[in-house]
Structure formats: C-alpha cells, structure tokens
XYZ file of C-alpha atoms in Angstrom:
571
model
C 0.000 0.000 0.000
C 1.137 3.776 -1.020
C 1.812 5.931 2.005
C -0.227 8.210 0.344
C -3.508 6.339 0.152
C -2.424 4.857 3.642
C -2.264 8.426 5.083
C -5.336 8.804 3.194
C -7.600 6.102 4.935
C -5.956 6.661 8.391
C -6.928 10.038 7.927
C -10.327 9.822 6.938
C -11.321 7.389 9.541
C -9.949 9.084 12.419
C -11.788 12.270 11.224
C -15.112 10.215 10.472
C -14.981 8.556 14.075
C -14.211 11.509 15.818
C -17.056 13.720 13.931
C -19.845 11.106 14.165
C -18.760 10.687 18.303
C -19.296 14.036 18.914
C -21.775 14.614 16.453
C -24.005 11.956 18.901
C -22.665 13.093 21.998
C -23.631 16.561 21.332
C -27.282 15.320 19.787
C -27.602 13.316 23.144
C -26.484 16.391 25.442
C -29.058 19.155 23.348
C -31.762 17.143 23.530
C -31.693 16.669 27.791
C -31.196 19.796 27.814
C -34.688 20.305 25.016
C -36.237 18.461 27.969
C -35.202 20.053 31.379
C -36.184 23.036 29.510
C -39.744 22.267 28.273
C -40.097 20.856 32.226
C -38.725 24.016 33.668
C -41.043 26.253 31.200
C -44.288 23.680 31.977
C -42.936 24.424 35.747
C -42.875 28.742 35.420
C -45.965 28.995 33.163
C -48.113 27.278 35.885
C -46.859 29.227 38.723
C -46.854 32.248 36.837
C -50.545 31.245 36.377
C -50.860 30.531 39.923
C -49.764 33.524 41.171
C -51.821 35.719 38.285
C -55.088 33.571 39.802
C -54.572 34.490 43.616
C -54.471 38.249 42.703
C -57.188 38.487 40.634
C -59.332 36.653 43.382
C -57.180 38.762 46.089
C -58.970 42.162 43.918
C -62.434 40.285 44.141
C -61.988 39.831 47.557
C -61.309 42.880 48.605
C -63.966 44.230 46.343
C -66.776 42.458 47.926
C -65.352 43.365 51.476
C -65.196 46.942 50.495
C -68.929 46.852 49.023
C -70.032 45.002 52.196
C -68.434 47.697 54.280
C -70.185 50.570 52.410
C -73.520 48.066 53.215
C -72.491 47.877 57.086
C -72.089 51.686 57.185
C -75.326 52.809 55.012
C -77.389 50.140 57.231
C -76.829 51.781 60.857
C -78.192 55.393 59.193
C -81.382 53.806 58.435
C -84.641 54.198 59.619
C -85.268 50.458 62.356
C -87.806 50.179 59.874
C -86.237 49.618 56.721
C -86.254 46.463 54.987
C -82.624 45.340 55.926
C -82.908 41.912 54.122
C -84.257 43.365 51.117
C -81.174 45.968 50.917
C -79.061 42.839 51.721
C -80.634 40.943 48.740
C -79.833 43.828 46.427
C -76.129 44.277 47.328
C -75.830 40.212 46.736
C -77.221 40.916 43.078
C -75.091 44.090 42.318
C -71.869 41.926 44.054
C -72.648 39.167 41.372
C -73.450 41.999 38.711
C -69.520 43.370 39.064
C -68.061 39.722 39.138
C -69.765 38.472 36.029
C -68.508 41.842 34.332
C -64.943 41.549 35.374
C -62.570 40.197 33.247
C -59.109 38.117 33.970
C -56.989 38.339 31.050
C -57.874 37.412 27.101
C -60.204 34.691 27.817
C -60.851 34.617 31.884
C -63.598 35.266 33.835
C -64.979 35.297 37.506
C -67.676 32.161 38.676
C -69.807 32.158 41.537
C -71.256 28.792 43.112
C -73.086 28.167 46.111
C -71.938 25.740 48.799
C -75.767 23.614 48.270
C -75.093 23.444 44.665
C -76.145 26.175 42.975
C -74.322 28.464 40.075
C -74.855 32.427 40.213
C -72.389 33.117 37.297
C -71.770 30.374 34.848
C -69.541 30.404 31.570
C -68.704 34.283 32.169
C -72.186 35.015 32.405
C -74.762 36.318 35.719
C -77.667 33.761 36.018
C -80.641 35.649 36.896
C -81.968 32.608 38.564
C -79.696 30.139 40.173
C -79.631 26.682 38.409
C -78.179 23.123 39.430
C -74.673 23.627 38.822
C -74.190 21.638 35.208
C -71.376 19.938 36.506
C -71.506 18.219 39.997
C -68.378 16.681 39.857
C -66.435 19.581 38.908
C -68.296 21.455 41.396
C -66.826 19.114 44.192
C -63.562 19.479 43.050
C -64.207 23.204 43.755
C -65.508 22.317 47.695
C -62.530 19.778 47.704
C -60.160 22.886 46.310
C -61.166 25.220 49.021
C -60.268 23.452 51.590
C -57.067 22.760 50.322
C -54.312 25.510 48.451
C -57.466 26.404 46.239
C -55.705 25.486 42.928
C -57.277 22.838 41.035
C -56.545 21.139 36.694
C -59.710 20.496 34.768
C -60.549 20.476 30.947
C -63.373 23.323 30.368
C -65.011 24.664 27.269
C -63.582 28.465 25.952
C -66.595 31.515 25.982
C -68.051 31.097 22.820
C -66.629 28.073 21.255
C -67.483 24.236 22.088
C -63.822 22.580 22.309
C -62.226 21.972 25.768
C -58.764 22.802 27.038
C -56.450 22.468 29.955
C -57.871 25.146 32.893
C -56.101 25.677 35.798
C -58.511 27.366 38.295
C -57.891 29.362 42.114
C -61.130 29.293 43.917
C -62.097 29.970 47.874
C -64.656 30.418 49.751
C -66.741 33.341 50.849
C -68.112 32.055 54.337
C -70.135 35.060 54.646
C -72.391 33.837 51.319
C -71.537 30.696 51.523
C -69.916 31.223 48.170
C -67.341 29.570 46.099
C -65.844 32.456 44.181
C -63.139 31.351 41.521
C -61.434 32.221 38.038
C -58.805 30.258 35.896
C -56.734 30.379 33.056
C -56.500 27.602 29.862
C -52.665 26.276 29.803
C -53.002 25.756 26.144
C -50.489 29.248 25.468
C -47.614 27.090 26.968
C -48.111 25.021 23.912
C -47.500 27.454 21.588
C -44.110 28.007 23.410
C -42.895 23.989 23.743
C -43.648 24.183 19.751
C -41.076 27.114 19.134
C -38.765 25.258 21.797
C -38.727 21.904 19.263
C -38.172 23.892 16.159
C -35.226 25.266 17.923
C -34.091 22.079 18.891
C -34.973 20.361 15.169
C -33.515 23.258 13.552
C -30.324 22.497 15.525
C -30.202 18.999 14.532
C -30.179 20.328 10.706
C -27.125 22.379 11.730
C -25.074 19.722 13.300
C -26.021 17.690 9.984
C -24.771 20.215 8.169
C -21.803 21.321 10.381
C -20.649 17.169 9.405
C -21.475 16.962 5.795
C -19.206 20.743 6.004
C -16.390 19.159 7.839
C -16.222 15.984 5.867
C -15.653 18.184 2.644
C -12.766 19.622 4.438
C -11.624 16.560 5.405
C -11.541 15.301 1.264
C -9.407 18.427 0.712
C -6.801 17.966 3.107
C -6.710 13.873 2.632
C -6.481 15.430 -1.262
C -3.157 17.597 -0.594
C -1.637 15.437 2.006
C -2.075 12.214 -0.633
C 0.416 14.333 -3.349
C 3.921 13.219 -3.084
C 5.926 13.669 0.088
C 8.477 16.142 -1.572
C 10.797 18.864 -1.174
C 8.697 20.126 -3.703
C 5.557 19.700 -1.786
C 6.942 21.270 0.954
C 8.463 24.414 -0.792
C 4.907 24.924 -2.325
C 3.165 25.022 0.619
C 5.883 27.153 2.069
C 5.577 29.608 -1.138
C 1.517 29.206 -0.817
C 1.690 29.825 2.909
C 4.004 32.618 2.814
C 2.021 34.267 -0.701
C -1.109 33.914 1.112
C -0.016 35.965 4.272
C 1.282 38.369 2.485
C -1.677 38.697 0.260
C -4.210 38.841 3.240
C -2.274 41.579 4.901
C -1.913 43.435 1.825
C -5.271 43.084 0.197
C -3.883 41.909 -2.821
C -3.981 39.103 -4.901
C -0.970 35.711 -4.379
C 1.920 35.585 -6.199
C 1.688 32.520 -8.230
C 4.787 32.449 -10.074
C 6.565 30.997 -7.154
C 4.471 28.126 -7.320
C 5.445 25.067 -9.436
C 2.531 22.811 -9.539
C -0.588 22.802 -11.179
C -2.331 22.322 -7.874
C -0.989 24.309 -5.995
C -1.864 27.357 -8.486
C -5.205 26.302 -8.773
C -5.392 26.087 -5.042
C -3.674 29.878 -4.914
C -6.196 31.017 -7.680
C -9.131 29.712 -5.698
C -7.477 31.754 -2.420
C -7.366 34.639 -4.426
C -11.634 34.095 -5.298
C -11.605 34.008 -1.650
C -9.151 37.130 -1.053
C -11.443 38.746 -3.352
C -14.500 38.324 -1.646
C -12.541 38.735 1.594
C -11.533 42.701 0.820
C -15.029 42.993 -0.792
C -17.217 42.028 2.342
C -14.190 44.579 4.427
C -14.723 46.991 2.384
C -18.887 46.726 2.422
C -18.258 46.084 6.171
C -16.425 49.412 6.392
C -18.958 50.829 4.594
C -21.532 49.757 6.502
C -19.875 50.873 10.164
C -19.750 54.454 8.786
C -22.865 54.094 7.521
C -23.751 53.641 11.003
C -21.564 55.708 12.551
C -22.528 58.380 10.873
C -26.198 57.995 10.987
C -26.990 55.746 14.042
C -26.888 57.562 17.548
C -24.580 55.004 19.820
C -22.842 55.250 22.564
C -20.300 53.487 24.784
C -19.800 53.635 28.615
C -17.956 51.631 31.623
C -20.147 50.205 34.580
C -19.657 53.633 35.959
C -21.350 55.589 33.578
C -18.017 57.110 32.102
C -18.265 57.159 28.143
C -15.499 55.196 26.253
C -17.140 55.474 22.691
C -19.580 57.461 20.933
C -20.591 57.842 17.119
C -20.323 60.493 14.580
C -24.253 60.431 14.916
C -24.057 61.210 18.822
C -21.398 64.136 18.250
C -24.003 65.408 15.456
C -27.116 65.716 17.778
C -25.529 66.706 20.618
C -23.372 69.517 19.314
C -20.415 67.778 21.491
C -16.977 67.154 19.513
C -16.097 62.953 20.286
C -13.134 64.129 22.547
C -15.142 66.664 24.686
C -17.569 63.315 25.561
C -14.989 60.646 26.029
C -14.706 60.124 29.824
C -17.384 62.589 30.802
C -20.893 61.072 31.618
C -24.089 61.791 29.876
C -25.078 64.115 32.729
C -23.482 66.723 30.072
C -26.593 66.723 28.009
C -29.047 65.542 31.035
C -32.194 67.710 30.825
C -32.964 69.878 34.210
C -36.265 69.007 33.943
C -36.426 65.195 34.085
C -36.717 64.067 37.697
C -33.844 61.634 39.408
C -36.501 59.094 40.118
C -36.499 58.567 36.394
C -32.453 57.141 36.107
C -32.591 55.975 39.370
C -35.104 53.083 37.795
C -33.179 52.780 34.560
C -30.293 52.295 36.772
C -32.412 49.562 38.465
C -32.973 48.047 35.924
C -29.553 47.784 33.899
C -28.114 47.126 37.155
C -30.582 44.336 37.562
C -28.843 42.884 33.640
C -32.138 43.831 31.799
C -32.188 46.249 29.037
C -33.672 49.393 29.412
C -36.050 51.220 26.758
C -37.430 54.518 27.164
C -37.700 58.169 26.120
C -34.987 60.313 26.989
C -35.496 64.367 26.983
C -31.579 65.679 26.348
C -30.521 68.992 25.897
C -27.339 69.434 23.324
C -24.418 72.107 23.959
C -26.029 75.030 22.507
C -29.027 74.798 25.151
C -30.982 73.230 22.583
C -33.888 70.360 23.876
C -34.044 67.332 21.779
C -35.559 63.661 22.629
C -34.004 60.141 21.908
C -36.146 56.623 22.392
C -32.902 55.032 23.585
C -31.892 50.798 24.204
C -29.939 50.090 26.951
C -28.124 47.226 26.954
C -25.441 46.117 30.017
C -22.333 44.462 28.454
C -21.527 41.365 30.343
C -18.597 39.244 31.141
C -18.474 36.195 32.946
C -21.833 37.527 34.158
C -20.646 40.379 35.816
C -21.253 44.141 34.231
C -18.588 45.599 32.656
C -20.225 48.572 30.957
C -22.998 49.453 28.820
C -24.092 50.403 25.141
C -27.234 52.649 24.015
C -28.600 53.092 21.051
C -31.028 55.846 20.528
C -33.477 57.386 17.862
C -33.553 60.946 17.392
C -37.762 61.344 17.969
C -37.735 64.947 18.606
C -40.114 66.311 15.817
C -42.306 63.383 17.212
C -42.661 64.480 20.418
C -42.941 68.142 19.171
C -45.638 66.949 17.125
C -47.117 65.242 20.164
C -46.493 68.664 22.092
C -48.876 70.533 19.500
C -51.672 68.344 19.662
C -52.418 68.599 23.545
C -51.264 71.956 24.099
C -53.220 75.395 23.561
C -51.538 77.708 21.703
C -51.919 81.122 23.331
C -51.306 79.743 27.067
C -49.274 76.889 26.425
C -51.283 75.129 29.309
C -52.682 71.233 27.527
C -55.770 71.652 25.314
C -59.745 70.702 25.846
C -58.704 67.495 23.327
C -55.834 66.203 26.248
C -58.409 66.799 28.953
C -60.965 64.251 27.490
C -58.184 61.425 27.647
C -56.319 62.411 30.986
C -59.819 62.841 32.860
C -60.748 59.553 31.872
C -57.419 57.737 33.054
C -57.295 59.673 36.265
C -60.498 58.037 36.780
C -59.604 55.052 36.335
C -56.567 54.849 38.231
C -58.499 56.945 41.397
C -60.666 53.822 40.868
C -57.900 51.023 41.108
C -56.079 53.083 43.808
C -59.611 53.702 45.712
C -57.683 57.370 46.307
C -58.903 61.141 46.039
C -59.690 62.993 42.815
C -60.115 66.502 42.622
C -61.547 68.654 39.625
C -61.416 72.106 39.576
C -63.222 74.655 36.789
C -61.648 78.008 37.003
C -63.737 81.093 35.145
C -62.339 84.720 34.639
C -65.091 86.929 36.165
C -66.671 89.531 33.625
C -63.838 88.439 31.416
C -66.312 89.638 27.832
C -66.615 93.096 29.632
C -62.424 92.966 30.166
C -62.311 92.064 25.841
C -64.742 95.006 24.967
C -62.845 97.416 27.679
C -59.344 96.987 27.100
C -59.488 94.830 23.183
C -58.998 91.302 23.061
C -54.895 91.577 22.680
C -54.599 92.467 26.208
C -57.124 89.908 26.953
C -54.645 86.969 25.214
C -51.841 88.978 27.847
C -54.649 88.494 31.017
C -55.255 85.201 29.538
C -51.362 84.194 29.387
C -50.725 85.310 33.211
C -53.460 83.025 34.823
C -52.139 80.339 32.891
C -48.973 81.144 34.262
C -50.245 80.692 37.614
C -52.084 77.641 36.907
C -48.776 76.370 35.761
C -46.658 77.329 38.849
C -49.330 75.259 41.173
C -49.518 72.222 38.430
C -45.369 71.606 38.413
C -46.181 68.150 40.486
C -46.346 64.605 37.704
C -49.727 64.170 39.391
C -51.368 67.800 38.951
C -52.627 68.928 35.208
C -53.742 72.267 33.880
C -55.666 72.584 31.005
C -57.566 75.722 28.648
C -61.096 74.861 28.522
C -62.126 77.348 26.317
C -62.426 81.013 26.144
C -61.756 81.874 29.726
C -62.306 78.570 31.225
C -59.748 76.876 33.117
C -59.580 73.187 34.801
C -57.385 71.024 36.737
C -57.118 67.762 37.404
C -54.949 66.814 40.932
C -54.520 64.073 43.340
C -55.383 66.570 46.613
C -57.765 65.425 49.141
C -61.417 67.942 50.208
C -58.667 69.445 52.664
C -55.919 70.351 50.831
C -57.653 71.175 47.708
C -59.402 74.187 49.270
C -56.351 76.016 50.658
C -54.982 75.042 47.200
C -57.816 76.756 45.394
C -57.992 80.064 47.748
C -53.504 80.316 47.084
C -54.607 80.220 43.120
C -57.327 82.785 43.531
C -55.371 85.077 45.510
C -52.190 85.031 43.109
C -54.045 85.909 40.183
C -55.908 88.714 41.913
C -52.379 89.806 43.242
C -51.611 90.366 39.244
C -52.980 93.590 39.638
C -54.175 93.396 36.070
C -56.388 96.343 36.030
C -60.292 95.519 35.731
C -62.500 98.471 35.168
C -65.133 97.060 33.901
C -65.569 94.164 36.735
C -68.024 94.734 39.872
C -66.227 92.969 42.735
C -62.542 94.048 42.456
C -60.665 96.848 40.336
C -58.362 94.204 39.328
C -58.691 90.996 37.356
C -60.505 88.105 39.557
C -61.419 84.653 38.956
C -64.271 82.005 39.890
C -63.592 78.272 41.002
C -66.044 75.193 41.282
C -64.294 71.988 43.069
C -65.379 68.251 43.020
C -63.015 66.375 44.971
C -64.008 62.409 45.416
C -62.717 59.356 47.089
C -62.067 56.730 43.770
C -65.075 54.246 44.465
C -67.223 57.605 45.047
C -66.325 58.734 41.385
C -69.033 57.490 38.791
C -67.549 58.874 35.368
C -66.676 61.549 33.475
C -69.756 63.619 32.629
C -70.997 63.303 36.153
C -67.526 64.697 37.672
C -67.483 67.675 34.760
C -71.091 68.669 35.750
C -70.304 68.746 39.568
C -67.439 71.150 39.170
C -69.829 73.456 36.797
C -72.662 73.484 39.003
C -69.940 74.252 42.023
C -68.625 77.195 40.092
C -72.052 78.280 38.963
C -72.799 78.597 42.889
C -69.461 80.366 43.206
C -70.442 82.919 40.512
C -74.101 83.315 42.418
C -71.684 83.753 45.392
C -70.597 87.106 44.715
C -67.379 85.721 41.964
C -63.901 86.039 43.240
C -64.124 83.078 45.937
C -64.356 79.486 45.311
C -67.254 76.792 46.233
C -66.683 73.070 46.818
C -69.416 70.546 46.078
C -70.393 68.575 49.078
C-alpha cells in the first residue's frame, strides 16, 4: 500500500470517528437539555398562572369586602324600619353583577357557586336565577379545592366556542355567602411556546447535519493535498503558498503565483485569491456599513460607571459635542434639568438588575438646545458580571414636538380641551384602582367679555397668558394637570384630598388677583378676579366623566351666584 492512500484512509477514519462521536454526543447532550427546559417552562408557566389567579381573586376579595363595608355603614343610618334583608338581597345581586362583568386576562372570567349546589355566574355570564350547577363533579372538586391551596386542573369549554382545554382554576370560599368564588386560566399558550422550543431544537439537529457533511468536505481536501507526493517540492509549495497567502491577506492583494510550481498548488492559490477577493469585498462593504452607522446611528459606549469610552459620529451630530469633549465625561453633560432623578434611578435599576432598558430620553445638546431620543440600553456582560454598557437611541424629537402641538393650547401653552378628554378619563380610572382622592377644579375669569370690549382682546390673550402662568406654577407636580377649557375657562385635574384642595384653590385665587391686572369694567374688584367650582371624590365615590365635569360646573355656577372672586366646593 502507497503511504499516500495509507495516510489517506488513516486520515479519513480518524476524522469520520471523531465527527460522528461528537456529532451523537452533542445530539444526546441538546436534547436533555430540550427536555429540562420544556419541564422548567411547563414548571414557570403554571406558577406564573398561579400567582396571576390568587391576585385576581385577592382584587375580588377585597372588592366584595369593600362593598359590604359601604352596606355595614349605610345600614346603621337607616330608619329600624327599613327592609334590611331586602337591601341585603340587592347588594348580593349588584356583588354578582360586578363579578360576572370583570374580566381576567384574554379569555378569563370570575364564577360564583353556592356551597348547596347552585351556580350564580356560569360560563362568564350572571344567572338571573340560580340553576343546578351543570357539573356536579367539577363542582366538588371546587368544595374539595377550598379546603385545600385552592388550585385545582380540569378540561373546560372556551366563551363562545365548544372545544375543551387544559384550565387551571384558584377558587375559595366566601363564608359570609356561603360562596365559592373562583377564576382560571386555559394552559393551552404554553403550547404554543414547547412548539417554538422543538423547532429550535430540530432546527439544531439540521445544523449539526450540516456542520458534518461541512467538515467531511474539508476533510476530502486535506486527505487530497496530504495524498500528493511527500516532496521537497511539496513542501516548498506550501511554504511559497503559505508565505504568498499571508502576504496577500495583509496586503489586500492578490498571491503571487509564479513561485508556485505545480498545477495544484496554483489552482489552489487562484481559488485563495476568489476568496481574497471576496474577503476585501465584504471589508470593504463592512467598512462601509460601520460608517454608515456611525454616521447615521446615535450610539454610545460607557464603563459600569457611567463614564463614556465610545460614541458615534451620529451622537457628536445631535448633541453639538466634539467625540473628545464626551470621552470620559458622563451623559449628565446633556441631562435635561427638567427630568426628575426618580427617572435614572429606575433605569439604573434596571440595567443594574442585567435587563435592558427602553425609554424616552429628553436631552438637551451644547447650545441649550432640547431634543428627545427613544434610547436601548443594553449592560455588556462578562463572565456575568457588568462591565459597561451600550445605548442606542433614535432621534424622535419632531415626534414628540408633534405630540407637544396636539395637547397643548396655543396662546397659554397650558394642555388643550382634546388632552383633557383622555387624561380625565385615566385619572379616573386609576383613582378607581387606587380607591384614592380625585379633585376637579373649573376656574372662570369673572366679567372676562366686559375685560375684551374694555381693554381689546390683545390684552385679553396677555390676562389670559398670566393666569395660565399661575395655573402652571401650582400644576409643576407629575400628578397635577392644567388645562384651557375654552375662552376663559380653566380646569385642573390633581390628586389633593377635600382638605388640601381648598387652601390650594384660595392660594390660586389670591395670586391671580395679586396680578394687579387692572379691571375696570368688573363689579367685585378693580383688578382681574377669577371664579372656582371643586369636586373632589374618594375613587369608588367617582361614577364617570360627565358626572364629575357637571359637579365642578354646578360648584362654580354657585361660586359665581356667590358674589365671583371666591371658590365653592361641592359637598
């Protein structure tokens, strides 16, 4: 046998043993791992589940409590005639109206069930007689659950469709009722998750089947060149071909090929050179491509300290900062005055924490200039410990100017009638959730028409322009908002209790009076004066929107048949 077809086989079936042991051993190794993982996500999706399920019945709870509360107080003011039982009857029904219209997530709901047998709210829906529950076996399982952890696995029917899937349901008891009060959530999302898991795992068994067939053409190339004759010659060409090639790469240029003897060899340097070729290309487009981004992508660079190592052309372009006048500084240089600390102290939470951070970042740039970024946050890691951190942010300024001009009045600069209608409705809400004060206040310019026809409607913008400045300097809080109305009508919207919020109103009234803008024309003061209606409710006190507008306006109507200049709170 030739040495060369020896060297050959030896060769080969070294390199096929080798490849196909750890081609198994690595199969073997992913797919235990494709298995602790799909236990471990089965494992976090029903806990998360768990834990979703005792809050939303923890809210019920306390919901019923608080109703029953209201009951206990309203009952003791009542006449020792009054039809306690019937009252009792009625909170039961409007109880059972709010759980059937509550909703727990995409596709949950809240179900009531009596301790004899009998369902109040079924399927999502209020029974307005109670039936037999349907199901007397799951309806055990519900007794059983109570008296354990409350967490029990069923297969249930979705609202609106007839096919059954995997429910896990929280349910416990309300002795007071003698209720079963419970809600649950189908497991069949996890599903959807396991599937994306094995299409990882398949598509890396199409890679490792392709990282082999890759290496065994490798292999036929080498077994190829070591199978030529065991030469000086040999050896000088690959010397030649090794040294040609270095040079080459570092050069960018194409190998020398006259230093090379066999035919081999030079096709083996021409078909390095395809490869040089497409080498310098791809640097090139790659260099391209990095001041491509450098230039036009805003990026930037720091240690775990903050202190910024790198920054782009892009960076140095928006922020009017030259690249050495940021390196080592921090980015408190273009940090806005006006954005609180509590706002990096929880982006600093959170990259600290090794999430990334997204957000929207009001700057201002070296000429004094405001502009706003939505910025990424990502913390570099090393052996899981931080070692700095790299942004990338999108200039969004004429957004957010944009944004600016469509909640904000022109000639006062205070937000517009079209904000109002959305923040109203969200403080609301949240007053609501929180169960905590609201307070609405309508502010009116007295005789302001008779101030336009005395003194022309360009002072009148001026008058107008000063009480908005006043609004503003009580409305600085994140929780207090001042808005234009219309004409000469005012509102705000703030968190302050009945207490607070009449001190509050009297400091506005008095400021703007202290103006001194002169009032000829007005009957109460010589100087410009205003009218205020409160509202100010607890959150479950607060029906909506209109009701809470019309309170306010018939509190400021009674402040106008007060005299005007003072303020009136509605009771």
């Amino acid at each position: 046998m030739k040495l060369s077809k020896f060297i050959n086989k030896f060769i080969f079936s070294i390199a096929f043993i080798c490849t196909t042991v750890v081609f198994f051993v690595s199969i073997f190794f992913q797919y235990m791992s494709y298995k602790k993982d799909i236990q471990h996500i089965k494992k976090e999706f029903i806990q998360y589940k768990k834990n979703e399920l005792i809050k939303e019945i923890q809210i019920i709870y306390n919901l019923v409590d608080q109703n029953n509360s209201t009951l206990e107080k309203l009952t003791k003011n009542l006449p020792a005639n009054s039809d306690i039982k019937e009252i009792e009857r009625v909170n039961k029904n409007n109880i059972l109206d709010l759980l059937a219209s509550y909703l727990v997530g995409k596709d949950g709901y809240i179900y009531v069930n009596t301790l004899d047998g009998k369902a109040l709210i079924w399927d999502g829906k209020r029974l307005d007689t109670p039936i037999e529950h349907p199901d007397k076996e799951l309806l055990q399982k519900q007794i059983d659950s109570t008296k354990k952890d409350g967490f029990l696995f069923y297969k249930f029917k979705k609202p609106d469709t007839m096919e059954k899937y995997e429910k896990i349901a929280f349910v416990k008891e309300y002795e007071k009722y003698g209720w079963i009060i419970g809600t649950g959530a189908y497991l069949d999302e996890i599903e959807i998750e396991l599937t994306r898991k094995e299409a990882i795992f398949r598509k890396s068994i199409e890679n490792q089947i392709m990282s082999l067939f890759t290496i065994f053409i490798l292999i036929l190339i080498v077994i190829y060149i070591i199978s030529k004759k065991l030469s000086k010659y040999i050896k000088i060409n690959i010397q030649n071909l090794t040294s040609s090639f270095e040079q080459a790469a570092k050069a960018s240029v194409k190998i020398n090929t006259n230093d090379l003897t066999f035919k081999e060899f030079i096709s083996l340097a021409n078909n390095l050179n395809s490869v040089l070729e497409n080498k310098n290309y791809t640097k090139k487009k790659l260099q391209d491509y990095i001041n491509i981004v450098n230039e036009n992508i805003i990026i930037s660079s720091t240690d775990k300290q903050g202190i910024i190592t790198d920054v782009s052309e892009a960076f140095c372009k928006i922020s009017g900062y030259k690249k050495e006048e940021l390196i080592g500084q921090t980015h408190r240089l273009i940090r806005h005055p006006e954005t609180p600390d509590s706002f990096y102290k929880n982006m600093w939470d959170t990259l600290f924490s090794k999430k990334e951070w997204k957000g929207e970042i009001k700057n201002k740039d070296k000429n004094g200039q405001d502009y706003w970024v939505l910025a990424v946050i990502t913390p570099t890691l090393k052996n899981d410990e931080i070692i700095g951190f790299t942004a990338i942010r999108t200039n969004i300024t004429d957004k957010k100017h944009i944004e600016y001009l469509s909640i904000t009045d022109e000639l006062t600069q205070l937000y517009n009638r079209r904000f109002f209608n959305i923040k109203i409705e969200k403080e609301i809400n949240r007053a609501k959730r929180e169960n905590s004060y609201l307070s609405f206040l309508i502010i009116d310019v007295d005789y302001f028409k008779d101030y336009n026809d005395s003194y022309g409607h360009q002072k009148g913008d001026l008058a107008l322009q000063e009480v908005a400045n006043i609004l503003k300097k009580y409305t600085n809080r994140s929780s207090d908002f001042a808005f234009r109305l219309g004409g000469e009508e005012f509102g705000i919207i703030t968190r302050l209790d009945k207490e607070k919020i009449i001190e509050f109103s009297n400091n506005i009234k008095n400021d703007i009076e202290e103006l001194h803008i002169n009032h000829n024309k007005s009957s109460i003061s010589k100087y410009l004066t205003i009218s205020i209606g409160i509202t100010s409710k607890i959150g479950f006190d607060l029906l909506d929107t209109n009701t809470l507008y019309k309170e306010a306006d018939d509190a400021l109507y009674s402040a106008k048949n007060n005299g005007r200049n003072c303020i009136f709170i509605q009771e």
